[in-house]
mmCIF file of C-alpha atoms in Angstrom:
data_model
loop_
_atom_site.group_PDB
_atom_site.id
_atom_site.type_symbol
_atom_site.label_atom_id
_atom_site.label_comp_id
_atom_site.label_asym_id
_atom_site.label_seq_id
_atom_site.Cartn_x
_atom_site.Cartn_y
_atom_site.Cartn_z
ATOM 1 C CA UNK S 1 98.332 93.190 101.937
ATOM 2 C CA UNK S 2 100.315 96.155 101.961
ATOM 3 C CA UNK S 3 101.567 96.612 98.127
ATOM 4 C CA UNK S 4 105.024 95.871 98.742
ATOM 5 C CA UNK S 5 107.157 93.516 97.298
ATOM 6 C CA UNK S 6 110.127 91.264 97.860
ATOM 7 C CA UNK S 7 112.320 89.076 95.908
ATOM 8 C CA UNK S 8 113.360 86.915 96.248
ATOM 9 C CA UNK S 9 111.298 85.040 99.149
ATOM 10 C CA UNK S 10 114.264 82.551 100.699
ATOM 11 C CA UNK S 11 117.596 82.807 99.653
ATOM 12 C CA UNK S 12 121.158 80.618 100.748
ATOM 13 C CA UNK S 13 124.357 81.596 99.834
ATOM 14 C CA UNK S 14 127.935 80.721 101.014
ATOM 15 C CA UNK S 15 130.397 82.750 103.284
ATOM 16 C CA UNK S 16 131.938 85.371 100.995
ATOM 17 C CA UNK S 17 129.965 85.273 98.237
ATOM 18 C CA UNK S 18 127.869 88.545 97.467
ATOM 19 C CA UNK S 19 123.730 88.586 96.902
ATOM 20 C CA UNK S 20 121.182 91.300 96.283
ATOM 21 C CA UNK S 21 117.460 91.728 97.233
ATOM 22 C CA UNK S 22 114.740 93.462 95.780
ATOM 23 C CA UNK S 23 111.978 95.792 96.733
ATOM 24 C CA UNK S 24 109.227 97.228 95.089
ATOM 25 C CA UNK S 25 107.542 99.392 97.447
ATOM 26 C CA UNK S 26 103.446 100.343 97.847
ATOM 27 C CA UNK S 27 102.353 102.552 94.631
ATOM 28 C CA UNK S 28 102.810 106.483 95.671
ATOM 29 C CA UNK S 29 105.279 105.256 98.157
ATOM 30 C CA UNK S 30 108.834 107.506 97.464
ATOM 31 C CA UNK S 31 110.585 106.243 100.216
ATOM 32 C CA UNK S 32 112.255 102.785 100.957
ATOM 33 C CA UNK S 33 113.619 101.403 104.721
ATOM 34 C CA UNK S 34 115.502 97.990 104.629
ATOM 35 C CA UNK S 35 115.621 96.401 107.941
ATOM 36 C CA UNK S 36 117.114 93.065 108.955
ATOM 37 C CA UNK S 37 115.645 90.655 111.633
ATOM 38 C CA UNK S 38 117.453 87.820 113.532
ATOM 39 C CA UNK S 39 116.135 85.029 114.746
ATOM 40 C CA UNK S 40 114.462 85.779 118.018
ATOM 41 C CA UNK S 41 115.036 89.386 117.568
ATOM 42 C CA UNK S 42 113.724 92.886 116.547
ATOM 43 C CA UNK S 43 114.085 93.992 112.753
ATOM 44 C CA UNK S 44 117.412 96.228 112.754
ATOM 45 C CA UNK S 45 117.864 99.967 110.668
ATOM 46 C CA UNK S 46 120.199 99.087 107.772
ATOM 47 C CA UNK S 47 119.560 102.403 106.065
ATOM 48 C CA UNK S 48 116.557 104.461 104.442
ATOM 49 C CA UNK S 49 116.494 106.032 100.549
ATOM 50 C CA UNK S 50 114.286 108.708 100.113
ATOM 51 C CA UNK S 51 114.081 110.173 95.853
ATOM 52 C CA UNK S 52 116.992 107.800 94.971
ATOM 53 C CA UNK S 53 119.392 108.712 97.608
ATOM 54 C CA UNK S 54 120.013 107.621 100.928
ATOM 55 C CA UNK S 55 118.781 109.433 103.388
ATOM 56 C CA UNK S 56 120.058 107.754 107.184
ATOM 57 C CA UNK S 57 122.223 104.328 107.817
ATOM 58 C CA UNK S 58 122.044 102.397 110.818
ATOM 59 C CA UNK S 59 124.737 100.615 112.414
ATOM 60 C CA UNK S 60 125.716 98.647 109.503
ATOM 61 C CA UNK S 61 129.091 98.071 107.878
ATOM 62 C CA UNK S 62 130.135 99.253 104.070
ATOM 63 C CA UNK S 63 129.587 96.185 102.697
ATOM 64 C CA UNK S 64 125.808 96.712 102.913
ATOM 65 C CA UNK S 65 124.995 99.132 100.435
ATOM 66 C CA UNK S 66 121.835 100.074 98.369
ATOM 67 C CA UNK S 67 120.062 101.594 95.019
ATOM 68 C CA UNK S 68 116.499 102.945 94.597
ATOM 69 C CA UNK S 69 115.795 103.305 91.210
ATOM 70 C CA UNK S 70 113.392 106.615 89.521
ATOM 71 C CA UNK S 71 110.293 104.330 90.081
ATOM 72 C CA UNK S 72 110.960 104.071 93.623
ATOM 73 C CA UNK S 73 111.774 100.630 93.726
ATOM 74 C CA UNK S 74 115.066 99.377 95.792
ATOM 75 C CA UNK S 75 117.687 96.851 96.015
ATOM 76 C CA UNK S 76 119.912 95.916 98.958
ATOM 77 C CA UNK S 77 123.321 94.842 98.121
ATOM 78 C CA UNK S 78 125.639 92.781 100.897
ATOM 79 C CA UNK S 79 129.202 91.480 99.841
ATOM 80 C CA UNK S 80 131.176 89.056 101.878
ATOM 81 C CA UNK S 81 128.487 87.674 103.419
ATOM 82 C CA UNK S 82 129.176 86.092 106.704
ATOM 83 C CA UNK S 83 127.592 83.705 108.584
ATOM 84 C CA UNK S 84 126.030 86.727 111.064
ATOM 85 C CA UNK S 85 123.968 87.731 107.646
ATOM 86 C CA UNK S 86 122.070 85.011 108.157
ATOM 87 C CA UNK S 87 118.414 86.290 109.007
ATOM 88 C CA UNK S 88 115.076 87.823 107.520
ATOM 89 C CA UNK S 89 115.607 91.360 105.311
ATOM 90 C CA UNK S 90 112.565 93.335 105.555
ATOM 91 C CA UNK S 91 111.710 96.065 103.164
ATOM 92 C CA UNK S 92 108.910 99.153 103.979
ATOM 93 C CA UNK S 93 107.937 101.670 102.155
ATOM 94 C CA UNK S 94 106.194 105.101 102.946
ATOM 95 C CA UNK S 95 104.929 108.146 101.700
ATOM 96 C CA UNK S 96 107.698 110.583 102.362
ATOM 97 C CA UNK S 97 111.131 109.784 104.716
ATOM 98 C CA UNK S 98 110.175 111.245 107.880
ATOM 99 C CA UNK S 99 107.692 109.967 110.583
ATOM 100 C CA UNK S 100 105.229 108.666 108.096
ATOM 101 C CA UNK S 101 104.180 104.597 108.814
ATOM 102 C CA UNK S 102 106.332 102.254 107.109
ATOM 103 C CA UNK S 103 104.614 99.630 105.365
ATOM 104 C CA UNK S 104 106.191 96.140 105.131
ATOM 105 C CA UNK S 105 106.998 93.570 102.523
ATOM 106 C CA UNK S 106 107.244 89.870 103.516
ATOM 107 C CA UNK S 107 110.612 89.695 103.980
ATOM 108 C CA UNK S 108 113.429 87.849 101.661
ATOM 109 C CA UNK S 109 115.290 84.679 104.291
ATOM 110 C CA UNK S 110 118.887 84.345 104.075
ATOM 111 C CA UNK S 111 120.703 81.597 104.847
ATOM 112 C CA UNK S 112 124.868 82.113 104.726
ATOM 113 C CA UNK S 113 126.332 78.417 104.832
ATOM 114 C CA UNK R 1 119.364 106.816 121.548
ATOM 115 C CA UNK R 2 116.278 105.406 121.635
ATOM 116 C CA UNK R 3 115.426 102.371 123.107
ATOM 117 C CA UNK R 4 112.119 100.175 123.245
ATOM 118 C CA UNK R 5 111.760 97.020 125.955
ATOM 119 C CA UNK R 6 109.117 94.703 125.580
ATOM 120 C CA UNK R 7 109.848 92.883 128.923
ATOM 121 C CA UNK R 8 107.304 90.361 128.025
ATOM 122 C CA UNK R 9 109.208 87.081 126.072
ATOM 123 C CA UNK R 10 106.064 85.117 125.825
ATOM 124 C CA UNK R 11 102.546 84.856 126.394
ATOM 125 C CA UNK R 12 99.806 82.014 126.548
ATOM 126 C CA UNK R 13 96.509 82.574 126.911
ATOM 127 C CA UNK R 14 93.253 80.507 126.472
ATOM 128 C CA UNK R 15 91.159 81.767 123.636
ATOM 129 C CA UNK R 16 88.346 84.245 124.900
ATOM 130 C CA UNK R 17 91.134 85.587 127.446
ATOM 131 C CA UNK R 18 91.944 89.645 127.836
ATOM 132 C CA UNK R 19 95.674 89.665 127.459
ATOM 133 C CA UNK R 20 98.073 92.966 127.699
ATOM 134 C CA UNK R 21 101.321 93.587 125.891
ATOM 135 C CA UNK R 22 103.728 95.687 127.484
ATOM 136 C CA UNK R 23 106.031 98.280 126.163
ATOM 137 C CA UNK R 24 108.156 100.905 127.030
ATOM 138 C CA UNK R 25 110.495 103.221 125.786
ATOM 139 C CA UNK R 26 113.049 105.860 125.748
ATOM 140 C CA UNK R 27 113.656 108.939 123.889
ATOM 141 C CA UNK R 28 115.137 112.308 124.243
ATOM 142 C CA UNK R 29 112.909 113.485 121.756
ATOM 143 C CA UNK R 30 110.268 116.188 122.451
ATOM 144 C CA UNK R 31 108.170 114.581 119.194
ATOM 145 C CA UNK R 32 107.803 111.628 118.570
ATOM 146 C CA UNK R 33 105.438 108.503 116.837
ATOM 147 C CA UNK R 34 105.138 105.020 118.614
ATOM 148 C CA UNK R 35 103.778 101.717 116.741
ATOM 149 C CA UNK R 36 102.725 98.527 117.209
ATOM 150 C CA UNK R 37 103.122 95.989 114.338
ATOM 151 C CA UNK R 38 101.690 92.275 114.364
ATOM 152 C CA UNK R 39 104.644 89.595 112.806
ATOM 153 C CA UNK R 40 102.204 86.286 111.937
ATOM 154 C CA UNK R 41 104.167 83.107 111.119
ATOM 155 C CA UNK R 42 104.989 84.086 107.110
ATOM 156 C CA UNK R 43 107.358 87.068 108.770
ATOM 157 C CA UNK R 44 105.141 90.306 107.028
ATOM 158 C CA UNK R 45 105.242 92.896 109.299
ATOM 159 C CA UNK R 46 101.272 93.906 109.621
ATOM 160 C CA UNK R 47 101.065 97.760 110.629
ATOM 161 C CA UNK R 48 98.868 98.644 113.758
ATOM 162 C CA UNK R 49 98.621 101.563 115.053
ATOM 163 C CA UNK R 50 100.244 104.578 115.231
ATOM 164 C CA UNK R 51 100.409 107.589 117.666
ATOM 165 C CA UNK R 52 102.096 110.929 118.014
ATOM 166 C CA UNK R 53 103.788 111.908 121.405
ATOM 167 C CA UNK R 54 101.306 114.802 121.955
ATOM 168 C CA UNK R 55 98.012 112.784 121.768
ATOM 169 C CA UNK R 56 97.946 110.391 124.773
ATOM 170 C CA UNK R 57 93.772 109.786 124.240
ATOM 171 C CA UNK R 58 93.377 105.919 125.002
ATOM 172 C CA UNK R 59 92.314 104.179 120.914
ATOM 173 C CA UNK R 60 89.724 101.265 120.602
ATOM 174 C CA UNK R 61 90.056 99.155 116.819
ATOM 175 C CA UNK R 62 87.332 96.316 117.478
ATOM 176 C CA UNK R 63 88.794 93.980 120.067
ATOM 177 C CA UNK R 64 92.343 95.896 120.171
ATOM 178 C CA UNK R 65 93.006 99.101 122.698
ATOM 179 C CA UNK R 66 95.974 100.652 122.986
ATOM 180 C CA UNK R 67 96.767 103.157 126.386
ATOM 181 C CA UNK R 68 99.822 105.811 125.848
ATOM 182 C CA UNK R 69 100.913 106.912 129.407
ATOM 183 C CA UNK R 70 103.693 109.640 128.389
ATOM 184 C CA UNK R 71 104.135 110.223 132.220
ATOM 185 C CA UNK R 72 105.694 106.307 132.043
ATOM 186 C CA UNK R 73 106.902 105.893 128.880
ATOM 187 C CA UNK R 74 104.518 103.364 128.235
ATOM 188 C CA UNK R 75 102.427 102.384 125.327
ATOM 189 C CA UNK R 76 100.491 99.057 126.124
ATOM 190 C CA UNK R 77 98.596 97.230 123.427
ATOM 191 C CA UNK R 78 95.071 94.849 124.896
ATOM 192 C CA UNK R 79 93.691 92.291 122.945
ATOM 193 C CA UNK R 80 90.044 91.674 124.391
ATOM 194 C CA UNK R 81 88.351 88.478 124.173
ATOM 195 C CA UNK R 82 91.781 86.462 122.349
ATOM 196 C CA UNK R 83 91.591 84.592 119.098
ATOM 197 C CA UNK R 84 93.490 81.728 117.851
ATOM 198 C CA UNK R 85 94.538 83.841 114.799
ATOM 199 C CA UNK R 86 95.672 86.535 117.172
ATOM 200 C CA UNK R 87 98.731 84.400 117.708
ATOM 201 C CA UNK R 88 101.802 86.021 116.362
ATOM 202 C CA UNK R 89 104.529 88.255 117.820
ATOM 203 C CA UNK R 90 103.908 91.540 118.434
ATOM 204 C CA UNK R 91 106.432 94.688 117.901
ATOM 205 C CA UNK R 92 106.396 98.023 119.569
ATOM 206 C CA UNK R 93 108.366 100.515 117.222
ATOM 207 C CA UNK R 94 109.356 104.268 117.862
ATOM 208 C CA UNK R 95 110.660 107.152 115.995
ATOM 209 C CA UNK R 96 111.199 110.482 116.149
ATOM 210 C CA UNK R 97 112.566 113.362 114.701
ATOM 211 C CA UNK R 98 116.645 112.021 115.705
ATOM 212 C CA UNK R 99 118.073 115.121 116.607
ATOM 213 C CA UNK R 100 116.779 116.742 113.515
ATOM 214 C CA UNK R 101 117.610 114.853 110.997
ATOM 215 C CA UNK R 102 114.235 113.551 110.623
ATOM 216 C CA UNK R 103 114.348 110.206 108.947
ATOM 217 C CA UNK R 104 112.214 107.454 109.830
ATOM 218 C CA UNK R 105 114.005 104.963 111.579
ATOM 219 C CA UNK R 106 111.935 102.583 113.497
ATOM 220 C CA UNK R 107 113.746 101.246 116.872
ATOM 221 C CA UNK R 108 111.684 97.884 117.494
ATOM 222 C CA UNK R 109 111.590 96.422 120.712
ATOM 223 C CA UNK R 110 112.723 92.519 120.702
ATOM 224 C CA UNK R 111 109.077 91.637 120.257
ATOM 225 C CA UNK R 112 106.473 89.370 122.382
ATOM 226 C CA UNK R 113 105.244 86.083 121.478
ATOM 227 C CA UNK R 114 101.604 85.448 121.966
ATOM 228 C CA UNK R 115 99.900 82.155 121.865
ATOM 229 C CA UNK R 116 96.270 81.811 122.044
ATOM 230 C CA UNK R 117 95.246 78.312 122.602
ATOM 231 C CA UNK R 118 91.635 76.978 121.896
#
């Protein structure tokens, strides 16, 4: 196991209504990736915070935004979910926010009905 | 951009069975750090290996090799002698230094499935 942790595990909400995740990456780690996976599909870049700020965004609207709090730990926020939200969010942590490996949490599924 | 194709859907293989994953990619980079990761049923993404662009010396872990040909943009991942518990879907990842920004965005390829049957 990697150290990382996600909450919570599954997850359905309805079409418009707003939900945050949770991360609490690997001890030492300072830097958190969120990444979100279809079905069928490679995890995507939603964005990267490195010492409480982000620090890169993939191709991700607004509405997805994030924290990371002073102990490193991180929260994904989406609002208006729509029904394309549906899918696994995968969060990785790593010592620093370049080319270091990204370690990986076990993912939070969610639904959008 | 850069881009990572695992051409390579699925694979089934009969336990005991060598079996090769295929990946390459693209990158205008001059440094840059492929992966592979291992997704198992319960979705954790289980880190590999990782290699820098200037070190293209063939790895052995136990029963898994990996073989970086930089002249072909390939990084190919062999499993020798499958397991049933080596059945899971299989990422290659890249990143690089993205024009100098230097944040550590992984670009996954869409993954390949591989089932080892007893």
């Amino acid at each position: 196991e990697t150290g990382v942790t996600q909450s919570p595990t599954h997850l359905i909400k309805t079409r418009g209504q707003q939900v945050t995740l949770r991360c609490s990456s690997q001890s030492g780690h300072n830097t958190v990736s969120w990444y979100q996976q279809a079905l069928g599909q490679g995890p995507q870049f939603i964005f990267q915070y490195y010492r409480e700020e982000e620090n890169g965004r993939g191709n991700f609207p607004p509405r997805f935004s994030g924290l990371q709090f002073p102990n490193y730990s991180s929260e994904l926020n989406v609002n208006a979910l729509e029904l394309d939200d549906s899918a696994l969010y995968l969060c990785a942590s790593s010592l620093g926010s370049g080319v270091e490996t990204q370690y990986f949490g076990p993912g939070t599924r969610l639904l959008v009905l | 951009a850069q881009k990572v194709t695992q051409a390579q859907t699925e694979i089934s293989v009969v336990e005991k069975e060598d079996v090769t994953l295929d990946c390459v990619y693209e990158t205008r980079d001059t440094t840059y750090y492929l992966f592979w990761y291992k997704q198992p049923p319960s979705g954790e993404l289980v880190f590999l290996i990782r290699r820098n662009s200037f070190d293209e010396q063939n790895e052995i872990s136990g029963r898994y090799s990996w073989n970086f040909q930089k002249s072909t943009s390939s990084f190919n991942f062999t499993i020798t002698a499958s397991q049933v518990v080596d059945s899971a879907v299989y990422f290659c990842a890249l990143t690089g230094n993205a024009g100098g920004t230097s944040y550590g965005k992984l670009t996954f390829g869409q993954g390949t499935i591989l089932t080892v049957h007893p």
